[in-house]
Tab-separated table of C-alpha atoms and ligand atoms in Angstrom:
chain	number	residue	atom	x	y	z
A	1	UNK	CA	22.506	-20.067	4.986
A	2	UNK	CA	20.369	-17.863	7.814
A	3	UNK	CA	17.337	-16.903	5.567
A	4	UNK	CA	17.250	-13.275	4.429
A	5	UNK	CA	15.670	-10.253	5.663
A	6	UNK	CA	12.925	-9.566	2.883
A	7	UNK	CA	10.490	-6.660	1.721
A	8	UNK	CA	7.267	-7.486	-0.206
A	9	UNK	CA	5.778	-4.913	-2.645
A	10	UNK	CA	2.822	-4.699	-4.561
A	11	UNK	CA	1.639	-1.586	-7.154
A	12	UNK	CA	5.741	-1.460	-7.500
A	13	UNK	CA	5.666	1.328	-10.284
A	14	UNK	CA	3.368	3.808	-8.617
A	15	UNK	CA	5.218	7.003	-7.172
A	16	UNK	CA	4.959	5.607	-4.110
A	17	UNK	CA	5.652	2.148	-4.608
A	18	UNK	CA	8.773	2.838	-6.297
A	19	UNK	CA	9.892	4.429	-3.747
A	20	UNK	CA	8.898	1.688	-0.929
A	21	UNK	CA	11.545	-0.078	-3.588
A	22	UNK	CA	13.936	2.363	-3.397
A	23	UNK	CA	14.004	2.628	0.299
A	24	UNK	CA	13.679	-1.092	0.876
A	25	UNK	CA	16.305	-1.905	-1.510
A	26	UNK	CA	18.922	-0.085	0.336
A	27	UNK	CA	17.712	-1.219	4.164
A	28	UNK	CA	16.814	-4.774	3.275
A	29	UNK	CA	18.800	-7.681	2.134
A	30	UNK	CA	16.696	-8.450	-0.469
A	31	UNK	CA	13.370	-7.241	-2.001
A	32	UNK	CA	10.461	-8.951	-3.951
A	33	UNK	CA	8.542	-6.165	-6.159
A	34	UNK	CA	5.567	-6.713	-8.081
A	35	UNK	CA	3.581	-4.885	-10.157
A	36	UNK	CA	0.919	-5.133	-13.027
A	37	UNK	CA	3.785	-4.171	-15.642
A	38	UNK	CA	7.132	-4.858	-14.268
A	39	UNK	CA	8.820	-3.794	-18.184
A	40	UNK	CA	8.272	0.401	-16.680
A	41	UNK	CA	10.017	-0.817	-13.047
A	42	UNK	CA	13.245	1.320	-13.042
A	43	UNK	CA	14.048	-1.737	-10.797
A	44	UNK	CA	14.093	-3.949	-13.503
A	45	UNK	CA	17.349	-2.042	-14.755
A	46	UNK	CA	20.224	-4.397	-14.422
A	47	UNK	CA	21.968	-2.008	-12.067
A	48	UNK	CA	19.987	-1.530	-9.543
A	49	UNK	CA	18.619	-5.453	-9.643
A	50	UNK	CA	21.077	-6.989	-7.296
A	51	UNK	CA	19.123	-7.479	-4.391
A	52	UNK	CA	15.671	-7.339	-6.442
A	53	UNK	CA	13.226	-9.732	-8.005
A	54	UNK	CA	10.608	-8.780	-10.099
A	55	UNK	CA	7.317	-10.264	-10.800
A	56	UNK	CA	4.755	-9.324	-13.103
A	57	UNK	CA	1.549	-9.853	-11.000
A	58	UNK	CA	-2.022	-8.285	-11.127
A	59	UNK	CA	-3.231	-8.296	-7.392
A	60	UNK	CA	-6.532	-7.936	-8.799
A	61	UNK	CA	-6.133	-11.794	-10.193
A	62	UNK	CA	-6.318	-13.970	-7.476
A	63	UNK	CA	-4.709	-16.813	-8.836
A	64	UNK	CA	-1.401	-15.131	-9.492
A	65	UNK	CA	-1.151	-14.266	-5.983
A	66	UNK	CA	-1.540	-18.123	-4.934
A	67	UNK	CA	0.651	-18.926	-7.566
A	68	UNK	CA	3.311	-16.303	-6.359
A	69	UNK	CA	2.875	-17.187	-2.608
A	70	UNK	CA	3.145	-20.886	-3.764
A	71	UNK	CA	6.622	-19.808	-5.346
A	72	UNK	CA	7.950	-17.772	-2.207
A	73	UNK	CA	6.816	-20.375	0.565
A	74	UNK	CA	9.810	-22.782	-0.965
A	75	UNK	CA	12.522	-19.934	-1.159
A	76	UNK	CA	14.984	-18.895	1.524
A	77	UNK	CA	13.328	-15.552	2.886
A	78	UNK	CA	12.328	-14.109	5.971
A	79	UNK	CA	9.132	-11.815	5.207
A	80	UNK	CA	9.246	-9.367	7.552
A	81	UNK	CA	7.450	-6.592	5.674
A	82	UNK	CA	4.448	-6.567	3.153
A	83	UNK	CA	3.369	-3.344	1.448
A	84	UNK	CA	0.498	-2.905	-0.859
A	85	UNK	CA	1.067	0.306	-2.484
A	86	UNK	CA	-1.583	-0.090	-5.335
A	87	UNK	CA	-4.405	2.391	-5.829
A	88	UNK	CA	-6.713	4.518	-8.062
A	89	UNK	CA	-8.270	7.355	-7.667
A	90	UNK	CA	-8.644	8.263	-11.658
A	91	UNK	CA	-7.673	6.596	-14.797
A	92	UNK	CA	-6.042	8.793	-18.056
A	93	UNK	CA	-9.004	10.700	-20.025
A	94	UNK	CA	-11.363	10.365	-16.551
A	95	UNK	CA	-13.894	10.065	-15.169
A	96	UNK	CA	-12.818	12.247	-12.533
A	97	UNK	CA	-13.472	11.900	-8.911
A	98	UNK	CA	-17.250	13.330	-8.410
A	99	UNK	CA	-17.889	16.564	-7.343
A	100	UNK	CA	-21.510	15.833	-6.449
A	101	UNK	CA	-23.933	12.568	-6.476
A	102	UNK	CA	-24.569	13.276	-10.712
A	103	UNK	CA	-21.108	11.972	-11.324
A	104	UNK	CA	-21.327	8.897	-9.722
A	105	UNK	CA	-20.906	6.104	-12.003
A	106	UNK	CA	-21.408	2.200	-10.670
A	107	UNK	CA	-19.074	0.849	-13.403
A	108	UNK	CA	-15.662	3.253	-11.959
A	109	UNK	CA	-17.046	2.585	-8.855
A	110	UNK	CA	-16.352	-0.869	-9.408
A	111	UNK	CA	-13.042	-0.004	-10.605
A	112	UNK	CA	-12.024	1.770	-7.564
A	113	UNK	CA	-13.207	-0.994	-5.201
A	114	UNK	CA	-11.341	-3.163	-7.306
A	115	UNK	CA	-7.585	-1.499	-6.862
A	116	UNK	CA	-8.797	-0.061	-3.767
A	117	UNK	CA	-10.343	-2.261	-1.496
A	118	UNK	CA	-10.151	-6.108	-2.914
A	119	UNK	CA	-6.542	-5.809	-3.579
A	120	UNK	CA	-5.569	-6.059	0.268
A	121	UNK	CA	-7.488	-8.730	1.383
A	122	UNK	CA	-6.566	-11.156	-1.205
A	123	UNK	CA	-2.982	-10.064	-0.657
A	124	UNK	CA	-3.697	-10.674	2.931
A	125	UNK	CA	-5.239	-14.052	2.537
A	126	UNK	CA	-2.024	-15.636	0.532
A	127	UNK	CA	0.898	-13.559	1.883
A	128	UNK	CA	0.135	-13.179	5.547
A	129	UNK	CA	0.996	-16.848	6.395
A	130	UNK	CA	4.416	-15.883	4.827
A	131	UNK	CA	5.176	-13.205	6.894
A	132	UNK	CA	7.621	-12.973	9.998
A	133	UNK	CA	8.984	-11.631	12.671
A	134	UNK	CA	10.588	-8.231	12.200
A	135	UNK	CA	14.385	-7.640	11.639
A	136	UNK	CA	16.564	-6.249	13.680
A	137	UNK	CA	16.906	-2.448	13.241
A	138	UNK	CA	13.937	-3.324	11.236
A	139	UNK	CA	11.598	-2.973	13.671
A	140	UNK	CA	10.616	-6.584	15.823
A	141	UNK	CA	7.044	-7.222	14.487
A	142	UNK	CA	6.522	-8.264	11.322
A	143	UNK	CA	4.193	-5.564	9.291
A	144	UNK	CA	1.664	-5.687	6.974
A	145	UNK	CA	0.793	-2.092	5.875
A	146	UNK	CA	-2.036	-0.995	3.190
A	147	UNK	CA	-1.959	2.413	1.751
A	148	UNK	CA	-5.056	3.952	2.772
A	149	UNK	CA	-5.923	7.716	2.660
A	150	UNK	CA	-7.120	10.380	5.408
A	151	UNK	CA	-10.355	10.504	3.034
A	152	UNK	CA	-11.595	6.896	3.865
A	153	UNK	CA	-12.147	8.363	7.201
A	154	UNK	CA	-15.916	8.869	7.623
A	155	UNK	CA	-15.222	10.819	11.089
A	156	UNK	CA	-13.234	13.135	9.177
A	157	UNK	CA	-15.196	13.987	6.414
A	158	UNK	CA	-16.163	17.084	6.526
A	159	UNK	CA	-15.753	18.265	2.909
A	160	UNK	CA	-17.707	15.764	0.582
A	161	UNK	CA	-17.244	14.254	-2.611
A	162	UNK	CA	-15.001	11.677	-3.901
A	163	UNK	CA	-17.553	9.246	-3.572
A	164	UNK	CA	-15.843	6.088	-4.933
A	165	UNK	CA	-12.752	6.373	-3.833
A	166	UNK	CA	-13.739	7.695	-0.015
A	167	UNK	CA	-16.016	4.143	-0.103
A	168	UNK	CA	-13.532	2.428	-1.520
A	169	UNK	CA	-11.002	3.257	1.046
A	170	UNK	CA	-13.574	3.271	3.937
A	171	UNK	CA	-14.079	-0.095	3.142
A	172	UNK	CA	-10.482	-1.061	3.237
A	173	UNK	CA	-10.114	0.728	6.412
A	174	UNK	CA	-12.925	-1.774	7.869
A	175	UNK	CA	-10.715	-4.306	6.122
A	176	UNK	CA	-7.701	-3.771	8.141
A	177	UNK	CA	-9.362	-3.355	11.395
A	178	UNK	CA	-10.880	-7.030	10.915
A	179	UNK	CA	-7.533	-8.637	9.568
A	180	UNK	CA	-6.415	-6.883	12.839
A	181	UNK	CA	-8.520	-8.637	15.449
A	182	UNK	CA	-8.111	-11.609	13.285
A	183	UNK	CA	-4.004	-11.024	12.965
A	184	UNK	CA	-4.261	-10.658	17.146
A	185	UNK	CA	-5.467	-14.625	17.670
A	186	UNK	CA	-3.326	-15.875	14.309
A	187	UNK	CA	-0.625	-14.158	13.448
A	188	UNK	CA	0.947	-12.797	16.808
A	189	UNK	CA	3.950	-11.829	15.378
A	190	UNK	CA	2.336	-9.687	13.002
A	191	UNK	CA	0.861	-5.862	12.895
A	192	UNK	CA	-1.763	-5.005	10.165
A	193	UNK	CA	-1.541	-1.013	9.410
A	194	UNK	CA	-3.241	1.552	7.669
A	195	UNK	CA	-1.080	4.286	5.904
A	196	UNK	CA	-2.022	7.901	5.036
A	197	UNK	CA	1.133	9.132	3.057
A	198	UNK	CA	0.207	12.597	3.161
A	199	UNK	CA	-0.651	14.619	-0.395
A	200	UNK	CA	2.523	12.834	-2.427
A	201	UNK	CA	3.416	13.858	-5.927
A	202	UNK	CA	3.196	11.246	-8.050
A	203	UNK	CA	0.375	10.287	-10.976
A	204	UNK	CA	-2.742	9.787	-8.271
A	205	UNK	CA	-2.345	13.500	-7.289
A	206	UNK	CA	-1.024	15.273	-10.142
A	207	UNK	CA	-4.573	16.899	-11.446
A	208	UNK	CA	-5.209	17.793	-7.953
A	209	UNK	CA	-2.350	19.500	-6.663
A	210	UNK	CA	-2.813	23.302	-7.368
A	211	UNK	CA	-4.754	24.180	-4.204
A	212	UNK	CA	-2.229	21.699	-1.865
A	213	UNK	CA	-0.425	24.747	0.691
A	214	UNK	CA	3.087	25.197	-0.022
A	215	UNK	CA	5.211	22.842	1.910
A	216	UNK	CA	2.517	20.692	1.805
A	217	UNK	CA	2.696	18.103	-1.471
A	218	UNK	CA	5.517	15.933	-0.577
A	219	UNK	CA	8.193	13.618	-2.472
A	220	UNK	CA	7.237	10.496	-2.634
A	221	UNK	CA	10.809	9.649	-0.762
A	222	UNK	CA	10.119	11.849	1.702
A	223	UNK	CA	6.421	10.395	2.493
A	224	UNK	CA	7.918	6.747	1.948
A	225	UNK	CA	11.214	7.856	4.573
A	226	UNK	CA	8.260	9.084	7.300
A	227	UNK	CA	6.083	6.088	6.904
A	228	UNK	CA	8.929	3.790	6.881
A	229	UNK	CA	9.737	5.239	10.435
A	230	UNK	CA	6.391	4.408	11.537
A	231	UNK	CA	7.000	0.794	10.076
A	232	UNK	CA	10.493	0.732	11.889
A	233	UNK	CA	8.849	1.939	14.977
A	234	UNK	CA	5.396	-0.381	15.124
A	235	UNK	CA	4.709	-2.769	17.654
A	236	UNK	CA	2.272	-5.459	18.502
A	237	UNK	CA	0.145	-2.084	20.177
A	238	UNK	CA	-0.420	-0.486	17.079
A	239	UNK	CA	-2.138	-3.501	15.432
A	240	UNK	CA	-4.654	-1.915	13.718
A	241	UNK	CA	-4.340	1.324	13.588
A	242	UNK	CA	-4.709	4.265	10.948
A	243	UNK	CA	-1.648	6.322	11.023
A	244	UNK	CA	-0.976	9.642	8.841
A	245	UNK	CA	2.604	10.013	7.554
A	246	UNK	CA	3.644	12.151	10.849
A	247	UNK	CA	2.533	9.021	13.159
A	248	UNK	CA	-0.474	10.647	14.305
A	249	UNK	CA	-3.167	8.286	14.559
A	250	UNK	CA	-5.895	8.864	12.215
A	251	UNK	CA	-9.784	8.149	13.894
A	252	UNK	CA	-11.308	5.527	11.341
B	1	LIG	N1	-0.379	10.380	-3.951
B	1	LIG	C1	-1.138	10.828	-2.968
B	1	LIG	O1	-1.238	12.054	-2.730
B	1	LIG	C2	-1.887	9.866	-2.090
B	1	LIG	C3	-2.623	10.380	-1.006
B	1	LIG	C4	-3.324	9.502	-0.189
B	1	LIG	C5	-3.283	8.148	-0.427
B	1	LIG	N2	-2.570	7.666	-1.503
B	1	LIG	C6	-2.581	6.218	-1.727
B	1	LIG	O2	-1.263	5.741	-1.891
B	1	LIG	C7	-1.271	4.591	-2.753
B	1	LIG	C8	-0.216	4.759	-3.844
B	1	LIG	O3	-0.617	5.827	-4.690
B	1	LIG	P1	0.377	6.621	-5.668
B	1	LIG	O4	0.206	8.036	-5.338
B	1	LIG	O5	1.699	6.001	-5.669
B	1	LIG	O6	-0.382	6.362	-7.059
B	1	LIG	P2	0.157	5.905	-8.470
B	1	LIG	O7	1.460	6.523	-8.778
B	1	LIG	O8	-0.985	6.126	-9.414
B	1	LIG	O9	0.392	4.319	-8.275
B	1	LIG	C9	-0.654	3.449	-7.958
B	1	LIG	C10	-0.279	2.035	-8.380
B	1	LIG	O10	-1.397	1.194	-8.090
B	1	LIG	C11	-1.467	0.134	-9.028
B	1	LIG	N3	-2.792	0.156	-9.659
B	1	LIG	C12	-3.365	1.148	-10.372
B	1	LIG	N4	-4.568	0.779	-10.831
B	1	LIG	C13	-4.773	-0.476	-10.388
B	1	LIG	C14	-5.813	-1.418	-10.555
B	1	LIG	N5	-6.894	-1.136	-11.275
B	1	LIG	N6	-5.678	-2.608	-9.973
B	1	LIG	C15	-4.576	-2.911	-9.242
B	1	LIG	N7	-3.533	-2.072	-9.067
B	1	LIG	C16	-3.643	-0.876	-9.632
B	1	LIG	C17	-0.389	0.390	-10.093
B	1	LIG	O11	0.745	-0.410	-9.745
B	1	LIG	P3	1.280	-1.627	-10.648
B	1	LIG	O12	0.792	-1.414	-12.031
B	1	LIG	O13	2.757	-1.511	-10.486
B	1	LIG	O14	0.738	-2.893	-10.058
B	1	LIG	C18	-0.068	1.862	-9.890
B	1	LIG	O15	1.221	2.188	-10.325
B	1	LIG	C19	-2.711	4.446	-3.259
B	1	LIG	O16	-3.398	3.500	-2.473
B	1	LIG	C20	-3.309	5.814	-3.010
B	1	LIG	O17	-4.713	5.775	-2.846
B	1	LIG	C21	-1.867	8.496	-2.330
């Protein structure tokens, strides 16, 4: 049996890691989902699980990824995509992002590195080896794309605040661009991306959205269709690179 074309997914019941699922479902033959809590994935529903597996998996726990990696390295896939869709910019009840250097609080901090930064490395480290070549219709390189944010940019910071999570995605920024060089001389097949998907209504956003401009807060479909055709379109020249959900390239 010619091994299948597969999509990996981590932070699978976020807004916009369910819909990376939803998408992926319909455009790939099969699709590996995880998340921290895989009882609140609507792909866990029998219907829509034909083409799915779900595993329960905190990214944060590095010995669940090894364990999971371990798992899919004797199956029958062809990895051509890995998305890490996990994030935090708040928790229920606060605290908030800060407003100025007062709020700053070493222990969320540490939080927000933790989903934020961490997370794609050690994803990196134990699922990169797995992935392929690129599918046709697909796109032909095999991509490994980290949801980033137009605020980790430090050349494009020009309103303050959000300490923790501008570090925090900053520092995965500098992340990618390293896995990048790195991918170049390893992983040939392979580009390493950065993804800004645009203000996106899901949980992440919600307290934030009353100032977004009209026409400007997005489904998290539509952000997922628009970075998916950056995916699609993503070749061994855009290893490395920042790109916003129109395919502009974002200066890190
Ligand atoms: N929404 C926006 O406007 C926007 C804008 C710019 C960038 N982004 C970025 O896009 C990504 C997805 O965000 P979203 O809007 O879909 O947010 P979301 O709905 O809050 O989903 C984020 C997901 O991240 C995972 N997660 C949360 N806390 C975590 C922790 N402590 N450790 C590990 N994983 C954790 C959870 O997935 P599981 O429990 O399923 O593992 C959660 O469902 C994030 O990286 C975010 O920074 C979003």
């Amino acid at each position: 049996m010619d091994a299948m074309k597969t999509a990996l997914i981590f932070g699978a019941s976020g807004g916009i890691g369910q819909a990376f699922t939803r998408y992926c479902q319909k455009n790939y033959d099969s699709i590996i989902v995880c998340s921290r809590d895989i009882e609140h994935l609507q792909i866990c529903d029998k219907k829509f699980a034909a083409n799915a597996i779900c595993y329960e998996v905190d990214p944060t726990k590095e010995e669940q990824l090894a364990q999971l990696s371990e798992q899919l390295s004797q199956g029958n896939y062809k990895l051509s995509l890995i998305v890490n869709a996990c994030g935090l910019l708040h928790q229920e009840g606060g605290p908030f992002p800060e407003k100025k250097i007062e709020d700053f609080d070493a222990e969320q901090f540490k939080k927000i590195i933790e989903a934020n930064t961490i997370v794609t490395p050690l994803i990196a480290k134990h699922f990169l080896p797995l992935l392929e070549k690129g599918a046709k219709g697909l796109g032909t390189t095999g991509i490994f794309a980290s949801l980033s944010a137009r605020v980790g940019s430090i050349s494009d910071n020009y309103l303050g605040g959000w300490y923790s999570y501008r570090a925090s995605k900053a520092a995965l920024n500098q992340i990618i661009k390293t896995l990048a060089i790195e991918s170049s001389r390893r992983f040939k097949h392979c580009a390493i991306l950065a993804l800004h998907p645009g203000t996106t209504d899901t949980k992440l956003s919600k307290p934030f959205q009353e100032n977004v401009p009209k026409g400007k807060l997005f489904s998290p479909d539509y952000s997922v269709s628009k970075m998916m055709k950056i995916i699609k379109n993503a070749d061994l020249e855009d290893n490395g690179k920042f790109f916003a959900w129109d395919g502009q390239v974002i200066e890190w």
